Structures are given as C-alpha cells and as structure tokens.
Coordinates of C-alpha atoms in Angstrom, one line a residue:
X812 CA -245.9 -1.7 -67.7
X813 CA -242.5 -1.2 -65.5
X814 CA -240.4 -3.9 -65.4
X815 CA -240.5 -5.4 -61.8
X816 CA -236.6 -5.3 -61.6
X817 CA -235.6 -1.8 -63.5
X818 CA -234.9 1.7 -62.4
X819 CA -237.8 3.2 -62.8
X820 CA -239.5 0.6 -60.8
X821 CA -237.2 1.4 -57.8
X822 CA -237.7 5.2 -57.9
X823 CA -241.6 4.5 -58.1
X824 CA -241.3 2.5 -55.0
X825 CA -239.3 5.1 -53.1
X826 CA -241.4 8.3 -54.6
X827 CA -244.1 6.3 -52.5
X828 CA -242.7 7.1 -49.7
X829 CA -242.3 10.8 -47.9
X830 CA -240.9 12.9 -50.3
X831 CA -237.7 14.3 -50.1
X832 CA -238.8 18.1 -48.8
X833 CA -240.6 16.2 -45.9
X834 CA -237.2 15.5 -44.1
X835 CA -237.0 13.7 -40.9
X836 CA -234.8 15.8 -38.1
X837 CA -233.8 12.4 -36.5
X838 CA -230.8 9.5 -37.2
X839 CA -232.0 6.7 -34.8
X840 CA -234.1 4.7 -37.8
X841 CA -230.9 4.8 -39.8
X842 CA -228.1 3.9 -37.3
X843 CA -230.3 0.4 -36.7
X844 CA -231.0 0.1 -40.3
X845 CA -226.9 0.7 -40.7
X846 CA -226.7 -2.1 -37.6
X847 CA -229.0 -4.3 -39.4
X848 CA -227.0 -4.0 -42.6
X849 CA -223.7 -5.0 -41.0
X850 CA -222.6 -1.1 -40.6
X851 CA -221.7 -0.4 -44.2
X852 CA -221.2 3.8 -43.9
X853 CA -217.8 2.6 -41.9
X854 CA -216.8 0.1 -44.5
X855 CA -215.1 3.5 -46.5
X856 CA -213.1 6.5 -45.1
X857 CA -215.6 9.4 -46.1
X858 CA -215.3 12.9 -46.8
X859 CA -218.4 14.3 -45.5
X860 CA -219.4 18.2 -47.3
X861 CA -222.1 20.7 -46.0
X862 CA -223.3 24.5 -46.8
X863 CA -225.4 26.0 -48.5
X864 CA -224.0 26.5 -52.2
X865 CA -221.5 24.3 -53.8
X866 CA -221.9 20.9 -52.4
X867 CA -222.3 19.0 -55.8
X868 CA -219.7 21.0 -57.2
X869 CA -217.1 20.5 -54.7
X870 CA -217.8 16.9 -54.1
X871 CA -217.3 16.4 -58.0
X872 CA -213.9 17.9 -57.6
X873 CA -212.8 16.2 -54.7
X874 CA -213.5 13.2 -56.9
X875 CA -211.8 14.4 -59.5
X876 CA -208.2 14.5 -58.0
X877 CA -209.2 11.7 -55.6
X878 CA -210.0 9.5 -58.9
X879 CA -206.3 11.0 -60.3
X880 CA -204.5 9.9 -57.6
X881 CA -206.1 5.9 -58.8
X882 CA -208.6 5.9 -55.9
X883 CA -211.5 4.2 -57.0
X884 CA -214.4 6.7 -55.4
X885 CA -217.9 6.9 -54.6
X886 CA -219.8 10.0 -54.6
X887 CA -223.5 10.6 -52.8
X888 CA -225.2 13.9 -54.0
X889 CA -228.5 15.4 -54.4
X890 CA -230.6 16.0 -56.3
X891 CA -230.5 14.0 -59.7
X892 CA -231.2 16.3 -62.8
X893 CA -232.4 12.7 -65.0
X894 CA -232.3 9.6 -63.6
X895 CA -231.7 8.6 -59.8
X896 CA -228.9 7.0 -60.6
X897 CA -226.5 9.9 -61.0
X898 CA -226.9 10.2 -56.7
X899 CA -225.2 7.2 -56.7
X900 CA -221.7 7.6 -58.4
X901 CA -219.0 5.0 -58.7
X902 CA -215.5 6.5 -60.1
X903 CA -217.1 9.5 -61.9
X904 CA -220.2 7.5 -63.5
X905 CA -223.6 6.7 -62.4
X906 CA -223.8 3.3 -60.8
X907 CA -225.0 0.7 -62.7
X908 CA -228.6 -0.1 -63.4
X909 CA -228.1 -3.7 -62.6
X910 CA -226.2 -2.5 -59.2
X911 CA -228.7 -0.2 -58.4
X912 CA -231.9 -2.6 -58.3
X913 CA -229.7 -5.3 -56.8
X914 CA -228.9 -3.5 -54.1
X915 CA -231.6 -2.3 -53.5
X916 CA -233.5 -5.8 -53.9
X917 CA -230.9 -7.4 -51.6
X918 CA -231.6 -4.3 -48.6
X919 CA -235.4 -3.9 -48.9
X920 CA -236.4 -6.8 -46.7
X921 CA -234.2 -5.1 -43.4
X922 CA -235.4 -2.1 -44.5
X923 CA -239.1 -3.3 -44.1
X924 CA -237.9 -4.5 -40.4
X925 CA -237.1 -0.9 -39.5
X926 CA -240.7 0.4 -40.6
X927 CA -242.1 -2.1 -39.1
X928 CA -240.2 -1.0 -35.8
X929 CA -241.4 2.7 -36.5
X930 CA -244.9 1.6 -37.4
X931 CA -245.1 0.3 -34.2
X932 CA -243.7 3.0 -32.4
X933 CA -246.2 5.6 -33.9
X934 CA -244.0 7.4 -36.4
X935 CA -243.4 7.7 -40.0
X936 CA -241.4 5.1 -42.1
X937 CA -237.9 5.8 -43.1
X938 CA -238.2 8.4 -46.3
X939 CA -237.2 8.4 -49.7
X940 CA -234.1 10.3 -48.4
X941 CA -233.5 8.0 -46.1
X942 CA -234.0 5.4 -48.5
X943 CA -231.5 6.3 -50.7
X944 CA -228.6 7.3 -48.0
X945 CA -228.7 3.8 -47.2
X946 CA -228.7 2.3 -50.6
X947 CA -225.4 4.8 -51.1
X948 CA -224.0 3.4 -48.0
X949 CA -224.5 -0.1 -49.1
X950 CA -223.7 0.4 -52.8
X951 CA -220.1 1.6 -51.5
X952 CA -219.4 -1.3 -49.6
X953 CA -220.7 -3.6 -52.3
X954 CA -218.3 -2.3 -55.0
X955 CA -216.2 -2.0 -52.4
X956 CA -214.3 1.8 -53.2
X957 CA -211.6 3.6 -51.7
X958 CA -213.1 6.7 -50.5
X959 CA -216.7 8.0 -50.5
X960 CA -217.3 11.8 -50.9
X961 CA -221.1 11.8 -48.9
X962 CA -223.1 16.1 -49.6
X963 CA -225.6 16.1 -47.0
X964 CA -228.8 16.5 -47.6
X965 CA -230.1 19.5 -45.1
X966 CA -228.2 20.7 -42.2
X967 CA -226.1 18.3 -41.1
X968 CA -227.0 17.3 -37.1
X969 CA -229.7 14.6 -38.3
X970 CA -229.2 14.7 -41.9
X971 CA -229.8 10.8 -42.8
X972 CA -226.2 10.9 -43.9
X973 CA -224.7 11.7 -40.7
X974 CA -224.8 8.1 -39.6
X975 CA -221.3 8.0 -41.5
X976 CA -218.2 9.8 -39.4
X977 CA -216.3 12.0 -42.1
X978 CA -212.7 11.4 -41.9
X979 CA -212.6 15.1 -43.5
X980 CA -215.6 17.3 -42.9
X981 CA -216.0 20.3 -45.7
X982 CA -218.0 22.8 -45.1
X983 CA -218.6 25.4 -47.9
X984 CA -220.1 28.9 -48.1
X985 CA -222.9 29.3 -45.3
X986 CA -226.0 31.9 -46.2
X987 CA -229.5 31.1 -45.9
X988 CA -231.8 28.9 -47.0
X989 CA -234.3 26.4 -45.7
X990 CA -234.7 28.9 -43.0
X991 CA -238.5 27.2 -42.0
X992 CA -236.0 24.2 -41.0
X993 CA -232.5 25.7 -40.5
X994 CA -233.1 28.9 -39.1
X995 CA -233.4 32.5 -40.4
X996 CA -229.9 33.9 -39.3
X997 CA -226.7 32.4 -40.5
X998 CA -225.4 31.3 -37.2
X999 CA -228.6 28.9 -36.5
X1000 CA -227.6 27.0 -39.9
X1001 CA -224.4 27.0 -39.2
X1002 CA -224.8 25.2 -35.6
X1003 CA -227.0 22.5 -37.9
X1004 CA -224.1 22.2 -40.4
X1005 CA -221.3 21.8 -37.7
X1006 CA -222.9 18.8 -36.7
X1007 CA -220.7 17.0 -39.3
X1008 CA -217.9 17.9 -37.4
X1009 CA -216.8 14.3 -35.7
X1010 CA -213.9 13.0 -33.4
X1011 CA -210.7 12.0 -35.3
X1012 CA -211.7 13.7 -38.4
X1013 CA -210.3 17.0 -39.8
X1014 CA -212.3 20.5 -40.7
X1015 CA -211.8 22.1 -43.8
X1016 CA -213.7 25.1 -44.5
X1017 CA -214.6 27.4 -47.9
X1018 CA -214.8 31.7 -46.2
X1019 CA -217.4 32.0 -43.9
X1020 CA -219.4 34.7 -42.1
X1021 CA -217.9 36.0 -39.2
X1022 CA -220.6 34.0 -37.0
X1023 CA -220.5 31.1 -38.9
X1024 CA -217.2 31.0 -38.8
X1025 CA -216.9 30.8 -35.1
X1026 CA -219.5 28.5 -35.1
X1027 CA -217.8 26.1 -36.5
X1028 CA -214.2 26.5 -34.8
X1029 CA -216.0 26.3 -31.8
X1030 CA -217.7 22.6 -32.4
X1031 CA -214.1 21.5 -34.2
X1032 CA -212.3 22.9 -30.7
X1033 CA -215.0 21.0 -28.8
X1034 CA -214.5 17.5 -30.4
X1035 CA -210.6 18.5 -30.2
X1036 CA -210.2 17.9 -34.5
X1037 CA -207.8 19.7 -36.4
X1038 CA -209.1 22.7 -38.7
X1039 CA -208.5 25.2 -42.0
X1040 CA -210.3 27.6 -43.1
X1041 CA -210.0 29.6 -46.6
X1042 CA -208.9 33.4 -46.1
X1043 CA -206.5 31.8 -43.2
X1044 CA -204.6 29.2 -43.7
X1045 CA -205.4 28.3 -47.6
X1046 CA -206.5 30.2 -50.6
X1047 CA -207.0 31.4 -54.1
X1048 CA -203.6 33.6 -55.1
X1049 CA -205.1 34.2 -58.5
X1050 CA -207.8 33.3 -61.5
X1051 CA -207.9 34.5 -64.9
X1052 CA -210.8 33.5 -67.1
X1053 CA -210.3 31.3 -69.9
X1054 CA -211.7 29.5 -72.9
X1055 CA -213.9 27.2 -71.7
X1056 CA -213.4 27.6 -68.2
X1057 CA -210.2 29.5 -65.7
X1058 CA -206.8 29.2 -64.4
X1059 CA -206.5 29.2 -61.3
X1060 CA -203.1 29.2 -58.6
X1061 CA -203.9 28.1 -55.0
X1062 CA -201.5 28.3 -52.2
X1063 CA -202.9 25.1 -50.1
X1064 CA -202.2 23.4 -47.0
X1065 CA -199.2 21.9 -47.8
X1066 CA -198.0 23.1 -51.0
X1067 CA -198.5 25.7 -54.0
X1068 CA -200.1 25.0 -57.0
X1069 CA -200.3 27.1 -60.1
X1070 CA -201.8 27.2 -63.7
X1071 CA -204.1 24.9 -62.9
X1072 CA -207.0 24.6 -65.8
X1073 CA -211.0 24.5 -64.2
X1074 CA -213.3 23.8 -66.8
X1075 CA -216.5 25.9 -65.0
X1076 CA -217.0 29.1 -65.4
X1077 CA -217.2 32.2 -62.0
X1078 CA -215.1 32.8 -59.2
X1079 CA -217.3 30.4 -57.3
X1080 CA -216.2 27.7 -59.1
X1081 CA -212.5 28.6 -58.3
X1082 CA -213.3 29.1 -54.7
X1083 CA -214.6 25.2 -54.2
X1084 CA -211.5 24.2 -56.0
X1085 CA -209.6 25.9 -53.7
X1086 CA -211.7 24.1 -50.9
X1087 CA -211.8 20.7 -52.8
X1088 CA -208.0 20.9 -52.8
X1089 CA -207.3 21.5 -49.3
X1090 CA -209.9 18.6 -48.5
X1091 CA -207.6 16.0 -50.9
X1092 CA -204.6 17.4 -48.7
X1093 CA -206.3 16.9 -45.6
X1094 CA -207.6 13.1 -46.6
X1095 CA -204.4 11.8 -48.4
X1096 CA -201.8 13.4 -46.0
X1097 CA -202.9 15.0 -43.2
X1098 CA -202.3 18.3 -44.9
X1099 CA -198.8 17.9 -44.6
X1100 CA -198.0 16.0 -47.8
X1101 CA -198.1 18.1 -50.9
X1102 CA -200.1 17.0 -54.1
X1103 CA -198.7 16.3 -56.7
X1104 CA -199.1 19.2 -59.6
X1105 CA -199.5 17.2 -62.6
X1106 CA -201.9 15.3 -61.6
X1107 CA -204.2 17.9 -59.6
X1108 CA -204.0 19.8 -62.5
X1109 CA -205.2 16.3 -64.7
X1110 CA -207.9 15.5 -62.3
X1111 CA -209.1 19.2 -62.6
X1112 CA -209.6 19.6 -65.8
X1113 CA -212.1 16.9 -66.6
X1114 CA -214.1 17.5 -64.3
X1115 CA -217.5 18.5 -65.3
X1116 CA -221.1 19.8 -62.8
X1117 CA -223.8 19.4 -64.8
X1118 CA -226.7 22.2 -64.4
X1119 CA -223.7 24.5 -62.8
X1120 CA -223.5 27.2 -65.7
X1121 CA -223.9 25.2 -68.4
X1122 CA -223.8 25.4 -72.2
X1123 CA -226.8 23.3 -73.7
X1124 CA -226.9 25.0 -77.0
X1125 CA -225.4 27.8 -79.4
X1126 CA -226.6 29.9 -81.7
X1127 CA -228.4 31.3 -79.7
X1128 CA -226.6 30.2 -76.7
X1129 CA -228.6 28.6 -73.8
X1130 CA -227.2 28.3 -70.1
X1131 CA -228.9 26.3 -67.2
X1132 CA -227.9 26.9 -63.9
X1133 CA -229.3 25.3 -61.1
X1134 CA -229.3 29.0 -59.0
X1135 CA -232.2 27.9 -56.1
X1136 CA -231.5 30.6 -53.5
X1137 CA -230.6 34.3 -53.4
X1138 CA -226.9 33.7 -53.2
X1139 CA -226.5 31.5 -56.1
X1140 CA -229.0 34.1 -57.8
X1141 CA -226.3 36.7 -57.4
X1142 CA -223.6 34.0 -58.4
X1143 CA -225.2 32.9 -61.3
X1144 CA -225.7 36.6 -62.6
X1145 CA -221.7 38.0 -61.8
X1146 CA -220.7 34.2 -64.1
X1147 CA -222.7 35.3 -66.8
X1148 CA -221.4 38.7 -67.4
X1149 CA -217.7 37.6 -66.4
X1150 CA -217.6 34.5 -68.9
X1151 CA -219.8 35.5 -71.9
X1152 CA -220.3 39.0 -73.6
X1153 CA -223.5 38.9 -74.7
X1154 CA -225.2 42.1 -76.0
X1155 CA -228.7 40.9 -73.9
X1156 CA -230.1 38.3 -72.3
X1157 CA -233.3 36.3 -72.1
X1158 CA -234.2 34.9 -68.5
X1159 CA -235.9 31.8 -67.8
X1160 CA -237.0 31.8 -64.4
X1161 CA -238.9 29.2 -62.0
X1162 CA -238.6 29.1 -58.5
X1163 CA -240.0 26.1 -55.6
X1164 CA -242.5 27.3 -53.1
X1165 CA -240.4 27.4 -50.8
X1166 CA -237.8 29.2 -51.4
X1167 CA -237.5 33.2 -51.4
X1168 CA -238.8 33.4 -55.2
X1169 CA -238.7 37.5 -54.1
X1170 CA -234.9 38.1 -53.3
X1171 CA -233.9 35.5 -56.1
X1172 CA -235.6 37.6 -58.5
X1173 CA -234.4 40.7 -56.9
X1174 CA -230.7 39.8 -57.1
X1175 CA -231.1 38.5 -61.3
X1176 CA -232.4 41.8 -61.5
X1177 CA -230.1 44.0 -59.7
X1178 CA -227.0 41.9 -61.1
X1179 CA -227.8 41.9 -64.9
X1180 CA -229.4 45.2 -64.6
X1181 CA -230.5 46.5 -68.4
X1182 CA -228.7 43.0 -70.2
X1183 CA -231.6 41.3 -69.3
X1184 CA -233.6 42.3 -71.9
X1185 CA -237.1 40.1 -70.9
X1186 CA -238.2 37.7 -68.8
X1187 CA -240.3 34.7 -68.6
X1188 CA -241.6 33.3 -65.5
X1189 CA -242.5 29.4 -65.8
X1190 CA -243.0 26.6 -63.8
X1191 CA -241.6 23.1 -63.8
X1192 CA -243.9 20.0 -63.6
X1193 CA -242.9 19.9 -59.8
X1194 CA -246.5 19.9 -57.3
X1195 CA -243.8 22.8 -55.3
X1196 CA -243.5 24.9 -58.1
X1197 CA -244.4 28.5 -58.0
X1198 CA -247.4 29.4 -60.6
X1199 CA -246.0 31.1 -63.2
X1200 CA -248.1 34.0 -63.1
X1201 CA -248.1 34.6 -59.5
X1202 CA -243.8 34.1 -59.8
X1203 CA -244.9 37.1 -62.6
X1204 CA -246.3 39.4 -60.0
X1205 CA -243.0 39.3 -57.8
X1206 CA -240.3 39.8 -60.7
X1207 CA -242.5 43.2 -61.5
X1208 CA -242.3 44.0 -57.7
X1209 CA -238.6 42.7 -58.0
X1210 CA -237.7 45.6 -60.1
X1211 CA -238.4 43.8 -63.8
X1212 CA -240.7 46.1 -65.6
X1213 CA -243.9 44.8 -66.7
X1214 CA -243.9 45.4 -70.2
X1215 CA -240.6 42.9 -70.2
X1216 CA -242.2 40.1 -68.3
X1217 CA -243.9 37.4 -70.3
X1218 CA -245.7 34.1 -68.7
X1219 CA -245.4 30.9 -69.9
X1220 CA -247.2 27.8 -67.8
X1221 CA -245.2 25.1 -69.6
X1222 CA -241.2 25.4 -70.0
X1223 CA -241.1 24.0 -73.3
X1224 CA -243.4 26.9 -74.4
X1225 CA -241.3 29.0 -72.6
X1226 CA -238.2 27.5 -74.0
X1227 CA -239.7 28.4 -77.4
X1228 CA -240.5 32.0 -76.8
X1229 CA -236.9 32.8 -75.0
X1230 CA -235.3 31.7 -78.5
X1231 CA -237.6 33.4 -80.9
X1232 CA -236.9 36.7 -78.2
X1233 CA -232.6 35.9 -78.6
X1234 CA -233.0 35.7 -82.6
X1235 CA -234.9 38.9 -82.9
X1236 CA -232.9 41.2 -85.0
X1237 CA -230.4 38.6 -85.9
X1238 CA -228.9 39.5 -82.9
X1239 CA -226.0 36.6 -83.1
X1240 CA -224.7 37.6 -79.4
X1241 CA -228.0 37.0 -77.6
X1242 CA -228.3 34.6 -74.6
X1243 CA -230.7 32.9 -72.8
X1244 CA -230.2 31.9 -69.2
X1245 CA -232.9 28.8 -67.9
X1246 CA -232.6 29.1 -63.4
X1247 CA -234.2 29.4 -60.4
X1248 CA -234.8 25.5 -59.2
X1249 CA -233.1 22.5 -59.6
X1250 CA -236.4 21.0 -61.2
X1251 CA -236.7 23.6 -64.2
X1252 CA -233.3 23.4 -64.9
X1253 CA -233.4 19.3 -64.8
X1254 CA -236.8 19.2 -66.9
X1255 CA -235.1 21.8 -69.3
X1256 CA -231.8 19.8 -70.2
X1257 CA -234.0 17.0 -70.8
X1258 CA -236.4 18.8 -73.3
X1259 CA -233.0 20.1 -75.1
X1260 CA -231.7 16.8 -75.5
X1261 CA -229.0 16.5 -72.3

C-alpha cells in the first residue's frame, strides 16, 4: 500500500496524467493556474536556460556560484534520474519530502479548477509537466529563495515554464532534436528557444550556429534586451585536464578569471562554465560588476551533474552518461578518450523511440573507432524504449561489426555481461561506458547502487 501523503503517492497521481513526451504547445492553462495561485513564478528573479545539450549542467553551475555568493537558490530541471524530487531543488538538495507533498496537497484543489475549465472547453487536463512546473513555481515561493534557476522543458515559446519572465535568459548550444516538435533545421528550434527571450531581461548565450545565432539576436533586438554571446564578447582562454576534473581560465563579462578547478570531465563541461559564469555576471551586476575569484572558484568546484560522465564504479571502471542525441553522442565519446586512457571499451547502449537511435550510434562508433571493443544494445524498462535487438540491427548498419554486437533485453543482464567482457584477460585498463537515454542511464545508477 502507498502511503496517502508520501512521494511516491504524488508521482502516481501525476504519472496518471499525460506523460511527459505528450507535451502541450500552449501556456494559457498555466498563466490562470499561476493567477489562481496568487502568481508565484514572479515571487523570484529567475534565470531562465534553453538548448539542446547542457541545461542541467549549466543550471547546476549557475547554482553553484549563485549559492557561493549566500543566495539561497532554487533550481527546476528535468528529468529526475531517482526520485521526482531532485526536479525540485532547494540550495543544492532535493526539496524535502514533507515540502513536496505539502505543496502539492495545498495546490491540487486550484489545480482541479483549471481542468475542470479545460474539460469543459474540450481539451486535455494540464499534464504531468505541467503539473510539476507549477508545483516548482509554488515550492519557490513557499521557501521563499533568492533566485530560481528554471531549464525548460522543450523549446521554449510554450514550454509550461515560460509563464515565468527570466531576468537572465541562457541559451546553450542549439543542434537538433525533437525535430517531430521543434523542427528539422537548426534555425526552426532556435526560433522555439528564443521565445525565452523577455522584456527587461538580459541574453546570455553558449556558441551558436550561424543561423541560430541570428536567430536569437534578432528576437533580443526585437524586445530591445541587452545580449552576449560566447566566441564574442566572453569565452574560454584555456583548459587543461586534471585529476578528477579541469582547470579552466575564462575571460567574462566583466572580469578575468583563472585557475579555476571544474570537477566534470570534456571541453563541454568547460564551455557551460564559461556560459554559467557570464549568466552570474549578468544576474548579480549587470555584467559590469566582476565576481569575485575566490569564491567562483569555491562554488565551482563542488559542483557535481549526476549522469554527466560519471564514475559509478572501478575496477573495472563504469561511466554513465546521459548522451540522448547525436551531439551529446559525439561529446560523450571525445570525454572518454580525453579524460581516461583506457586500452578498450565496453558500450552500453539504449536509445528512446524517438530519438535518432541511427546517427547516435553512428557518432559512438565513428568517435571511439577500434577502443570500443563490443557492444551491447539494451533497453530500459521505459514503454519508449527501442527493442534491443531491433537498436542491434542499426549499430551493425551504424558501422559496429556484427560479430562485436551482443543483445541483452534487460540492463542488469547487460550490466553483467559488459563486466565479465572489461575483466577478460585481466585487462585492469578496461572501461565500460552505460548511454544513449536518460532512462538507461537512470535505471543503471540505481541497479549499481547510486
């Protein structure tokens, strides 16, 4: 039995609703839920982030020097690799479990008004996405914090979290995905994700396509807001890899900053720093006022991104990394040979319907080359996942020779294969690399013990 006031309780109620790949392109249900609930997205200044990779990552380091400078944040990001909790974050940790169901207790009966209203009007009931945007909302004006850092869902125009105007809008590196609902050419998505852009905020954005680029200082020029871009104004001077992580030195908006310690690994990592940098500038001083080194460089180096290239286990050593598209495909790959020397690698590989399982397999494949040794193709428990051994027939067609590729319908059994393959030969330099959705890489921390 579930309790009637617990977590999971919550989550079962709002899995009952349309799921979260079943998106609503519109905002009118939640600017009258917002009106109903007293307006609480403008009780907090928010930094609002977009793109296509790097959300989570750069919203945890935003929070990271925000929470250095003593601003008491909150943090909306999706999706959760455990419990629903961790889309919900208050200064760094997952709100409570009490604040959670409260909240939620306290705004379900003005939620049931709204679909009641949209009941009546002949369309569907405000989503689990929508759901939990508001609950976000609310929980930040409950607590009450400083600052909200708010990663869109999809897009940005009607994203359920665009009810909220972002006193800094980030956007970071735009490439293509979602293309059934974005668009298929970068400068479609980017016209989505420009939709963040509001009156009176500021624009910071990561390198862009050329398109994309002019996308988005078009829409900034149009609501007459201040903007940056990385390459142009602000950027990464130099990285050198590290144990456990890189140094970085940025020259930013308003000052320089160097030997500053990031605990991820890849030049991808260092670029949202960059990015989450010039976003702090642009919130605490208009980009005029220059941070103060000591503690960037504090905030920065505790600050963690679970599922981002990380280290579940050694001997042999695992990595997850939550690579969902073709461009964090290539990503992932460049980390792995840049921050570990293995002698091979073992891939663990399960991709949602729909995304372009194809070109992600193409990219791991073209990357790593002859260091991947095999591959398994899997499946998490998610109704959207691939079957494994059609996800099989495409890493063969990818360029993965057939003899290499093993299927494995569970990813524990998977799991188990990938580490008897590493400890072949005693081979004490092995890896094995677990990616390709957000749900294997979630279901695979859990059965490792994260």
């Amino acid at each position: 039995m579930i309790d009637e006031f617990s977590v999971e309780s919550v989550y079962a109620e709002l899995l009952g609703r349309a799921p979260e790949n079943k998106m609503e392109p519109r905002l009118a249900p939640l600017f009258r839920a917002m009106e109903i609930l007293g307006e609480p997205q403008k009780s907090v200044p928010v930094i609002h982030i977009t793109g296509t990779n790097g959300k989570t990552s750069t919203a945890r380091m935003i929070e990271a020097i925000l929470r250095g400078h003593d601003l008491r944040t909150g943090r909306y990001t999706s999706p959760h690799l455990s419990s629903v909790t961790e889309r919900i974050s208050i200064d760094g940790e997952p709100v409570s479990d009490e604040t959670f169901v409260r909240i939620w207790d306290e705004i379900r009966p003005y939620l049931n008004i709204v679909d009641a209203e949209l009941e009546q009007a002949g369309e569907p009931r405000l989503t689990y996405f929508e759901c939990l945007t508001i609950l976000g909302y609310a929980v930040f004006a409950d607590e009450p914090v400083d600052v909200a850092i708010v990663e869109v869902g999809l897009g940005g125009i009607t994203d359920a979290t665009n009810v909220a105007d972002g006193a800094v809008s980030v956007v970071t590196p735009i490439s293509i995905d979602h293309a059934e609902l974005l668009g298929d050419n970068v400068m479609d998505i980017a016209m989505e994700k420009a939709g963040i852009i509001k009156p009176a905020g500021y624009l910071i954005s990561a390198a862009q396509p050329p398109e994309a680029a002019q996308v988005l200082l078009e829409k900034a020029r149009e609501v007459e807001v201040p903007f940056r871009f990385q390459g142009v104004e602000f950027g990464l001077e130099s990285r050198t890899v590290a144990v456990g992580g890189q140094m970085i030195t940025v020259n930013g908006l308003a000052g320089r900053y160097s030997d500053v310690m990031i605990p991820l690994h890849g030049r991808h990592q260092a670029e949202n720093a960059v990015v989450a940098i010039a976003a702090v500038e642009a919130f605490l001083g208009g980009a005029e006022k220059e941070l103060d080194l000591e503690v960037l460089r504090e905030g920065l180096l505790h600050v963690t991104s679970p599922g981002r290239m990380e280290v579940l286990r050694t001997a042999p050593t695992i990595l997850v990394d939550a690579a969902h598209n073709p461009a964090g495909a290539k990503v992932a790959a460049e980390t792995v040979k840049e921050a570990f020397t293995f002698s091979k690698l073992i891939l663990v590989v399960g991709v949602l319907q729909e995304k372009d399982s194809e070109t992600i397999l193409a990219e791991l494949r073209q990357e790593l080359g002859d260091l991947a040794a095999e591959i398994c193709l899997t499946q998490s428990s998610s109704p959207r996942a691939v079957p494994a051994g059609e996800l099989a027939e495409i890493a063969v067609t990818s360029g993965f020779p057939a003899e290499d590729v093993h299927i494995a319908e569970k990813l524990d059994d998977a799991l188990e294969w990938a580490v008897e393959r590493a400890e072949a030969g005693n081979d004490l330099a092995a890896g094995i690399l677990i990616t390709g959705s957000i749900t294997v890489v979630a279901e695979a921390r859990t059965l490792l013990g994260k």
